[in-house]
Amino acid sequence: MPAAALAPARTASARTAYWTRLLPLLAVLACVTRVPSFVRPLWNPDEGYLAVQARLLTQGGHLYDTVVDRKPPLLPWLYEAAFALCGSGSLTPLRVLAVLAQLLTAVLLASIARRRWGDGAGRTAGVLYLLVSVGLNPEDAQAATFEVFILPCTAAAVWCADRGRWGAAGAAVATAFLTKQTGGAVLLPVALLLHRRGASRAGPLRLAAGLTVPVLGAALLTDPAGFLFWTVTGSAAYASFTGSELHVLGRALTNTAILAGASAGLLPAVVRALRTARSGAADLWLWLASSAAAVALGFHFFGHYYLQLTAPLALLATRALHLLPGERRVRAVLTSACCCACFLAWGLFAARADLAHAQRLATALEHRTKSADRVLVWGIHPETYWLAGRTPATRFLTAGLLTNYSGGRDGPQVGEKYAVAGTWPVFRREMNTHSPALVVDDSRGGPYAPDRVPTLRRLLESRYEEIARVDGAVLYVRLPGE
């Protein structure tokens, strides 16, 4: 057989051998770095919110109508599918899917790096990403929530754009956006790659079609007006941080410092790349910059927002390390491994006071209500509904949508007048239609306590009486005849 005919076969064989060696390594590392996620039933209120939403959806609820949140539909649908297949009593199936999402992200980043800088760079990128991906507070890094599922979509968008597959790149951007709005930030590096390639007129058209068709489809599958309101136009007050500037700044600095510590093996290389040669990686710098803008959007700076930075950071560090002696790469990987081990230990052994509180409240709800009763938990821990197996009396699963407290504020711009537009009339109607057998005031002195919320205060005074207290939460039972 001629040498020219043998070349493609050798290339395919080398590619197969490369991935046969690398995939098991990345799979084991993905599993190890996600071990802490399996040791607790829940990690944060976002998981609780999604679990309650999914249970309501499996019972016939409708997204953006009887089930609402400020997020796009893909992750609630994923939770719903997992609950329909495996039951709603555990998040273990979602934990497994999160492991697969992390593995897919690492594989895509390894493929991008290998295509650009060679086999060694591919291995480095995949390993570095997985090591740094857990480098936040465990309740942010280990939870099976939005950012974990954004990451493979954003990596797929860049992977497709790197190969000129514009329709697929647009679909990947759309999938990221439909997981969480900030996932759409990856459109910027994708558009830069399109521009740099000088693609024909068909390229931008395919990118636009790949982006718009899935988004329009999701809107039509739910409710176009509700989809637009809950994902785009209905969150103006949530995106403001007026009055909470120091509170927000402190959270931003804390989470930035945590991720910087986890990235101690990567940052020197990234800084070196920034100071020396930036040519050939403009799309990666734009990816990092657009991800940083996504973290800052809304001025809340929660730890899990920072996960969007990890993929471009891993690629930029890989590129810089590729230009340095081999021992620098080894040092970077070992440093990252040591940092990763510290965060894994944090995840395995740190106490979760909020979870323990929600579990005690859930036990109280189980003892004082019947399984068919509806209840109202006035607080920011929707997981109580899921843990207790009780149906919420309202579609608003936290006090945040009704008071604007869900942004983590420390007091200002919290109250009925800052609620999502139109929520209070719906809430009052639901309190009459689905009058809760038990109301739990879990505000515990927060700025959204009933004494600062006139509608709820009047409801409790006229129709309920206090019967118990659990960990500072006040339990009210409906008066006879109400």
Coordinates of C-alpha atoms in Angstrom, one line a residue:
M1 CA 0.0 0.0 0.0
P2 CA 1.4 3.4 -0.9
A3 CA 2.7 5.6 1.9
A4 CA 0.2 8.3 1.0
A5 CA -2.6 5.9 1.7
L6 CA -1.1 4.7 4.9
A7 CA -0.8 8.2 6.4
P8 CA -4.5 8.7 7.3
A9 CA -4.6 5.2 8.8
R10 CA -1.6 6.0 11.0
T11 CA -3.2 9.3 12.0
A12 CA -6.4 7.6 13.0
S13 CA -4.5 5.0 14.9
A14 CA -2.5 7.6 16.8
R15 CA -5.6 9.5 17.6
T16 CA -7.3 6.4 19.0
A17 CA -4.2 5.4 21.0
Y18 CA -4.0 8.9 22.4
W19 CA -7.6 9.0 23.7
T20 CA -7.5 5.4 24.8
R21 CA -4.7 6.4 27.2
L22 CA -6.1 9.8 28.2
L23 CA -9.8 9.2 28.7
P24 CA -9.4 6.7 31.6
L25 CA -7.1 9.1 33.4
L26 CA -9.6 12.0 33.0
A27 CA -12.5 9.8 34.0
V28 CA -10.8 8.7 37.2
L29 CA -9.8 12.2 38.0
A30 CA -13.4 13.5 37.3
C31 CA -14.8 10.9 39.7
V32 CA -12.2 11.6 42.4
T33 CA -12.8 15.3 42.3
R34 CA -16.6 14.9 42.6
V35 CA -16.5 12.4 45.5
P36 CA -17.6 15.0 48.1
S37 CA -20.7 15.8 46.1
F38 CA -22.1 12.3 47.0
V39 CA -21.6 12.6 50.8
R40 CA -24.5 15.0 51.4
P41 CA -28.1 15.0 50.2
L42 CA -27.9 18.6 49.3
W43 CA -25.2 21.2 48.9
N44 CA -27.0 24.6 48.6
P45 CA -30.5 26.2 48.1
D46 CA -30.1 26.1 44.3
E47 CA -30.1 22.4 44.4
G48 CA -33.1 22.5 46.7
Y49 CA -34.9 24.9 44.4
L50 CA -34.3 22.7 41.4
A51 CA -35.4 19.6 43.3
V52 CA -38.7 21.2 44.4
Q53 CA -39.3 22.5 40.8
A54 CA -38.6 19.1 39.3
R55 CA -41.0 17.4 41.7
L56 CA -43.7 19.9 40.9
L57 CA -43.1 19.4 37.1
T58 CA -43.3 15.6 37.4
Q59 CA -46.7 16.2 39.1
G60 CA -48.0 18.1 36.2
G61 CA -46.7 21.6 36.9
H62 CA -46.0 24.1 34.1
L63 CA -42.7 26.0 33.9
Y64 CA -43.1 29.8 34.1
D65 CA -46.7 29.4 35.2
T66 CA -47.2 27.1 38.2
V67 CA -43.4 26.6 38.6
V68 CA -41.3 29.7 38.4
D69 CA -37.7 30.9 38.7
R70 CA -35.4 33.4 37.1
K71 CA -33.6 30.7 35.1
P72 CA -33.9 29.2 31.7
P73 CA -35.6 25.7 31.4
L74 CA -32.9 23.2 30.6
L75 CA -31.7 22.3 34.1
P76 CA -35.2 22.1 35.6
W77 CA -36.1 19.8 32.7
L78 CA -32.9 17.7 33.3
Y79 CA -33.9 17.4 37.0
E80 CA -37.4 16.5 36.0
A81 CA -36.2 13.8 33.6
A82 CA -33.9 12.3 36.3
F83 CA -36.8 12.3 38.9
A84 CA -39.2 10.7 36.3
L85 CA -36.7 7.9 35.7
C86 CA -35.1 7.4 39.1
G87 CA -37.6 8.9 41.6
S88 CA -37.5 12.2 43.4
G89 CA -36.0 11.1 46.7
S90 CA -32.3 11.5 45.9
L91 CA -30.1 13.7 43.8
T92 CA -27.6 10.9 43.2
P93 CA -28.5 10.7 39.4
L94 CA -27.8 14.4 39.1
R95 CA -24.5 14.0 40.9
V96 CA -23.6 11.3 38.3
L97 CA -24.6 13.6 35.5
A98 CA -22.4 16.4 37.0
V99 CA -19.4 14.0 36.9
L100 CA -20.1 13.3 33.3
A101 CA -20.4 17.1 32.6
Q102 CA -17.1 17.7 34.2
L103 CA -15.5 14.8 32.2
L104 CA -16.9 16.1 28.9
T105 CA -15.6 19.6 29.7
A106 CA -12.1 18.2 30.4
V107 CA -12.2 16.1 27.2
L108 CA -13.2 19.1 25.0
L109 CA -10.6 21.3 26.6
A110 CA -7.9 18.6 26.0
S111 CA -9.0 18.3 22.4
I112 CA -8.8 22.1 21.9
A113 CA -5.3 22.2 23.5
R114 CA -4.1 19.2 21.5
R115 CA -5.2 20.6 18.2
R116 CA -3.4 23.9 18.9
W117 CA -0.3 22.9 20.8
G118 CA 0.2 19.1 20.6
D119 CA -0.4 15.9 22.6
G120 CA 1.3 17.0 25.8
A121 CA -0.8 20.2 26.0
G122 CA -4.0 18.2 25.6
R123 CA -3.1 16.1 28.6
T124 CA -2.1 19.1 30.6
A125 CA -5.3 21.1 29.8
G126 CA -7.7 18.2 30.8
V127 CA -5.9 17.5 34.0
L128 CA -5.5 21.1 35.1
Y129 CA -9.1 21.8 34.4
L130 CA -10.4 19.0 36.6
L131 CA -8.0 19.9 39.4
V132 CA -9.0 23.5 39.5
S133 CA -12.7 22.9 38.9
V134 CA -13.3 22.1 42.6
G135 CA -11.4 25.2 43.9
L136 CA -14.3 27.0 45.6
N137 CA -16.4 26.6 48.7
P138 CA -17.7 23.0 48.3
E139 CA -21.3 24.2 48.4
D140 CA -20.5 26.1 45.2
A141 CA -18.1 23.6 43.5
Q142 CA -19.8 20.3 44.4
A143 CA -23.4 21.2 43.8
A144 CA -25.1 19.8 40.7
T145 CA -26.3 23.2 39.6
F146 CA -26.2 25.7 36.7
E147 CA -22.5 26.5 36.2
V148 CA -21.4 22.8 36.3
F149 CA -23.7 22.1 33.3
I150 CA -22.9 25.4 31.5
L151 CA -19.2 24.4 31.3
P152 CA -19.4 21.5 28.7
C153 CA -21.7 23.7 26.6
T154 CA -19.3 26.6 26.5
A155 CA -16.3 24.3 25.9
A156 CA -18.3 22.7 23.0
A157 CA -19.0 26.1 21.5
V158 CA -15.3 27.0 21.4
W159 CA -14.4 23.4 20.2
C160 CA -16.9 23.7 17.3
A161 CA -15.9 27.2 16.4
D162 CA -12.2 26.1 16.4
R163 CA -13.2 23.7 13.6
G164 CA -15.4 26.0 11.6
R165 CA -18.6 24.1 12.6
W166 CA -20.7 27.3 12.9
G167 CA -24.2 25.8 13.2
A168 CA -23.0 23.4 15.9
A169 CA -21.2 26.3 17.7
G170 CA -24.4 28.3 17.7
A171 CA -26.4 25.4 19.1
A172 CA -23.8 25.0 21.9
V173 CA -24.0 28.7 22.7
A174 CA -27.8 28.4 22.8
T175 CA -27.6 25.3 25.1
A176 CA -25.3 27.2 27.5
F177 CA -27.7 30.2 27.5
L178 CA -30.7 27.9 28.1
T179 CA -28.9 26.4 31.0
K180 CA -28.2 29.8 32.5
Q181 CA -28.3 33.2 30.9
T182 CA -24.6 34.0 31.5
G183 CA -23.6 31.0 29.5
G184 CA -24.3 33.1 26.4
A185 CA -21.1 35.0 27.1
V186 CA -19.2 32.4 25.2
L187 CA -20.7 33.9 22.0
L188 CA -18.0 36.5 22.0
P189 CA -15.0 34.2 21.6
V190 CA -17.0 32.2 19.1
A191 CA -17.7 35.3 17.1
L192 CA -14.0 36.3 17.2
L193 CA -13.1 32.9 15.8
L194 CA -15.6 33.4 13.0
H195 CA -14.2 36.8 12.2
R196 CA -10.6 35.5 12.2
R197 CA -11.4 32.6 10.0
G198 CA -12.9 35.0 7.4
A199 CA -15.8 32.5 6.9
S200 CA -18.1 32.8 4.0
R201 CA -21.5 34.5 4.3
A202 CA -23.0 31.1 5.2
G203 CA -20.9 30.9 8.4
P204 CA -22.6 33.8 10.2
L205 CA -26.0 32.5 9.0
R206 CA -25.4 29.0 10.3
L207 CA -24.1 30.4 13.6
A208 CA -27.2 32.6 14.0
A209 CA -29.5 29.7 13.0
G210 CA -27.9 27.4 15.5
L211 CA -28.2 30.0 18.2
T212 CA -31.8 31.2 17.6
V213 CA -33.6 28.0 16.8
P214 CA -33.1 26.2 20.1
V215 CA -33.9 29.4 22.1
L216 CA -37.1 29.9 20.1
G217 CA -38.0 26.3 20.5
A218 CA -37.6 26.4 24.3
A219 CA -39.7 29.6 24.4
L220 CA -42.5 27.8 22.4
L221 CA -42.3 24.7 24.6
T222 CA -42.9 26.7 27.7
D223 CA -44.7 30.0 27.3
P224 CA -43.1 32.8 25.1
A225 CA -44.2 35.6 27.3
G226 CA -43.4 33.8 30.5
F227 CA -40.0 32.7 29.2
L228 CA -39.1 36.2 28.2
F229 CA -40.2 37.7 31.5
W230 CA -38.6 35.1 33.9
T231 CA -35.3 34.8 32.0
V232 CA -34.7 38.4 30.7
T233 CA -37.0 41.2 31.6
G234 CA -38.3 40.4 35.1
S235 CA -35.0 40.7 37.1
A236 CA -34.2 44.4 37.1
A237 CA -34.3 44.8 40.9
Y238 CA -32.3 41.6 41.4
A239 CA -29.5 43.0 39.2
S240 CA -29.0 46.1 41.4
F241 CA -26.7 46.2 44.4
T242 CA -27.6 49.7 45.6
G243 CA -27.3 49.9 49.4
S244 CA -25.4 46.6 49.7
E245 CA -22.1 47.7 48.1
L246 CA -19.8 46.7 51.0
H247 CA -21.6 43.4 51.5
V248 CA -21.3 42.5 47.8
L249 CA -17.7 43.7 47.6
G250 CA -16.7 41.5 50.5
R251 CA -18.3 38.5 48.8
A252 CA -16.5 39.3 45.5
L253 CA -13.1 39.6 47.2
T254 CA -13.6 36.4 49.2
N255 CA -14.6 34.2 46.3
T256 CA -11.9 35.7 44.1
A257 CA -9.3 34.9 46.7
I258 CA -10.6 31.4 47.1
L259 CA -10.4 30.7 43.4
A260 CA -7.0 32.4 43.2
G261 CA -5.7 30.1 45.9
A262 CA -7.0 27.0 44.1
S263 CA -5.4 28.3 40.9
A264 CA -1.9 28.8 42.5
G265 CA -0.4 26.3 40.0
L266 CA -2.0 28.1 37.0
L267 CA -1.9 31.8 37.7
P268 CA 1.9 32.3 37.4
A269 CA 1.8 30.8 33.9
V270 CA -1.2 32.9 33.0
V271 CA 0.4 36.1 34.3
R272 CA 3.6 35.3 32.3
A273 CA 1.5 34.8 29.2
L274 CA -0.2 38.1 29.8
R275 CA 3.2 39.9 30.2
T276 CA 4.9 38.3 27.2
A277 CA 3.2 36.8 24.1
R278 CA -0.5 37.2 23.7
S279 CA -0.6 36.5 20.0
G280 CA -2.4 33.4 18.9
A281 CA -4.7 33.2 22.0
A282 CA -6.9 36.3 21.6
D283 CA -10.0 34.1 21.6
L284 CA -9.0 32.5 24.9
W285 CA -8.4 35.9 26.5
L286 CA -11.8 37.1 25.2
W287 CA -13.3 33.9 26.6
L288 CA -11.8 34.7 30.0
A289 CA -12.8 38.3 29.9
S290 CA -16.4 37.5 28.8
S291 CA -16.6 34.9 31.6
A292 CA -15.4 37.5 34.1
A293 CA -18.1 39.9 32.9
A294 CA -20.6 37.1 33.4
V295 CA -19.4 36.6 36.9
A296 CA -19.9 40.3 37.6
L297 CA -23.3 40.6 35.8
G298 CA -25.9 41.4 38.4
F299 CA -23.4 42.3 41.1
H300 CA -23.8 39.3 43.3
F301 CA -20.5 37.4 43.0
F302 CA -21.7 34.1 44.4
G303 CA -19.0 31.5 44.5
H304 CA -20.5 29.2 41.9
Y305 CA -20.5 32.0 39.4
Y306 CA -16.7 31.8 39.3
L307 CA -16.8 28.3 37.8
Q308 CA -17.2 29.9 34.4
L309 CA -13.6 31.2 34.7
T310 CA -12.0 27.7 35.1
A311 CA -12.2 26.5 31.5
P312 CA -10.4 29.5 29.8
L313 CA -8.0 29.7 32.8
A314 CA -6.9 26.1 32.2
L315 CA -6.4 26.6 28.5
L316 CA -4.4 29.9 29.0
A317 CA -2.2 28.2 31.6
T318 CA -1.7 25.2 29.3
R319 CA -0.6 27.5 26.4
A320 CA 1.9 29.4 28.6
L321 CA 3.2 26.1 30.1
H322 CA 3.7 24.7 26.7
L323 CA 6.3 27.4 26.0
L324 CA 8.2 26.6 29.2
P325 CA 10.5 23.7 30.2
G326 CA 8.8 20.5 31.1
E327 CA 9.6 20.8 34.8
R328 CA 7.4 23.9 35.0
R329 CA 4.4 21.8 33.7
V330 CA 5.1 19.2 36.3
R331 CA 5.3 21.8 39.1
A332 CA 2.0 23.4 37.9
V333 CA 0.2 20.1 38.0
L334 CA 1.6 19.1 41.4
T335 CA 0.7 22.4 42.9
S336 CA -2.8 22.2 41.5
A337 CA -3.1 18.6 42.8
C338 CA -2.2 19.7 46.3
C339 CA -4.7 22.6 46.2
C340 CA -7.3 20.2 44.9
A341 CA -6.7 17.8 47.8
C342 CA -7.2 20.6 50.3
F343 CA -10.6 21.5 48.7
L344 CA -11.6 17.9 48.6
A345 CA -10.9 17.5 52.3
W346 CA -12.9 20.7 52.9
G347 CA -15.8 19.2 51.0
L348 CA -15.6 15.8 52.9
F349 CA -15.2 17.1 56.4
A350 CA -16.8 20.6 56.7
A351 CA -20.0 20.9 58.6
R352 CA -23.2 22.2 56.9
A353 CA -25.2 24.1 59.5
D354 CA -27.8 25.2 56.9
L355 CA -28.5 21.7 55.8
A356 CA -28.9 20.5 59.4
H357 CA -31.3 23.3 60.0
A358 CA -33.4 22.5 56.9
Q359 CA -33.4 18.8 57.9
R360 CA -34.7 19.6 61.4
L361 CA -37.4 21.9 60.0
A362 CA -38.4 19.2 57.5
T363 CA -38.8 16.7 60.3
A364 CA -41.1 19.1 62.1
L365 CA -43.2 19.6 59.0
E366 CA -43.5 15.8 58.5
H367 CA -44.7 15.4 62.1
R368 CA -47.2 18.2 62.1
T369 CA -48.7 17.8 58.6
K370 CA -50.1 15.1 56.4
S371 CA -48.5 14.2 53.1
A372 CA -51.4 15.8 51.1
D373 CA -51.2 19.1 53.1
R374 CA -49.7 22.2 51.5
V375 CA -47.3 24.3 53.5
L376 CA -45.6 27.6 53.3
V377 CA -41.9 28.0 54.2
W378 CA -41.1 31.7 54.4
G379 CA -37.4 31.8 54.0
I380 CA -34.5 31.2 51.5
H381 CA -34.2 27.4 52.0
P382 CA -36.6 25.7 49.5
E383 CA -34.9 22.4 50.2
T384 CA -37.1 22.1 53.3
Y385 CA -40.1 21.3 51.0
W386 CA -38.1 18.6 49.2
L387 CA -36.7 17.1 52.4
A388 CA -40.2 17.0 54.0
G389 CA -41.9 15.7 51.0
R390 CA -44.5 18.5 51.2
T391 CA -46.1 20.5 48.4
P392 CA -45.6 24.3 48.5
A393 CA -48.7 26.4 48.9
T394 CA -47.4 28.9 46.3
R395 CA -45.3 28.8 43.1
F396 CA -42.8 31.2 44.8
L397 CA -40.5 28.8 46.6
T398 CA -38.5 31.4 48.5
A399 CA -39.1 34.8 50.0
G400 CA -36.6 36.2 47.5
L401 CA -39.0 36.5 44.6
L402 CA -41.5 38.3 46.9
T403 CA -39.0 40.6 48.6
N404 CA -35.9 40.7 46.5
Y405 CA -33.8 39.2 49.3
S406 CA -32.6 36.2 47.2
G407 CA -29.7 38.3 45.9
G408 CA -27.9 37.9 49.2
R409 CA -28.4 41.4 50.3
D410 CA -27.8 42.7 53.8
G411 CA -31.0 44.8 54.1
P412 CA -31.5 47.6 51.6
Q413 CA -33.9 47.2 48.7
V414 CA -35.7 44.3 50.4
G415 CA -39.5 44.4 50.9
E416 CA -42.8 44.0 49.1
K417 CA -42.2 46.9 46.8
Y418 CA -39.0 45.3 45.4
A419 CA -40.7 42.0 44.6
V420 CA -40.8 40.6 41.0
A421 CA -43.6 42.5 39.3
G422 CA -47.0 40.9 39.7
T423 CA -46.0 38.4 42.3
W424 CA -48.0 39.6 45.3
P425 CA -51.5 39.4 43.7
V426 CA -50.7 35.8 42.6
F427 CA -49.4 35.0 46.1
R428 CA -52.6 36.3 47.8
R429 CA -54.7 34.3 45.4
E430 CA -52.7 31.2 46.1
M431 CA -53.0 31.7 49.9
N432 CA -56.8 31.6 49.4
T433 CA -56.9 28.8 46.9
H434 CA -54.2 26.6 48.6
S435 CA -54.4 27.8 52.2
P436 CA -51.4 26.2 53.8
A437 CA -52.0 23.9 56.8
L438 CA -48.7 25.1 58.3
V439 CA -46.7 28.2 57.8
V440 CA -43.0 28.2 58.8
D441 CA -41.4 31.7 59.3
D442 CA -37.8 30.8 58.7
S443 CA -36.6 34.5 58.4
R444 CA -34.9 34.3 61.8
G445 CA -34.6 38.1 62.1
G446 CA -33.7 38.7 58.4
P447 CA -34.8 41.9 56.6
Y448 CA -37.7 39.9 55.0
A449 CA -39.2 38.9 58.4
P450 CA -43.1 39.1 58.5
D451 CA -43.1 42.2 60.6
R452 CA -41.5 44.0 57.6
V453 CA -43.9 42.4 55.1
P454 CA -47.4 43.7 55.7
T455 CA -49.3 41.2 53.5
L456 CA -47.8 38.2 55.2
R457 CA -48.0 39.8 58.7
R458 CA -51.8 40.3 58.2
L459 CA -52.2 36.8 56.9
L460 CA -50.5 35.3 60.0
E461 CA -52.4 37.6 62.5
S462 CA -55.8 36.8 61.0
R463 CA -55.7 33.1 60.1
Y464 CA -52.8 31.4 62.1
E465 CA -51.5 30.9 65.5
E466 CA -48.0 30.0 66.7
I467 CA -47.5 26.5 67.9
A468 CA -43.8 25.8 68.1
R469 CA -40.3 27.0 67.4
V470 CA -37.5 25.0 65.8
D471 CA -34.0 26.4 65.6
G472 CA -35.3 30.0 65.6
A473 CA -38.0 29.3 63.0
V474 CA -41.6 29.9 64.1
L475 CA -44.3 27.4 63.1
Y476 CA -47.9 28.6 62.7
V477 CA -50.9 26.4 62.3
R478 CA -54.1 27.4 60.6
L479 CA -56.9 28.4 63.0
P480 CA -60.0 26.2 63.2
G481 CA -62.6 27.2 60.5
E482 CA -60.0 28.9 58.3

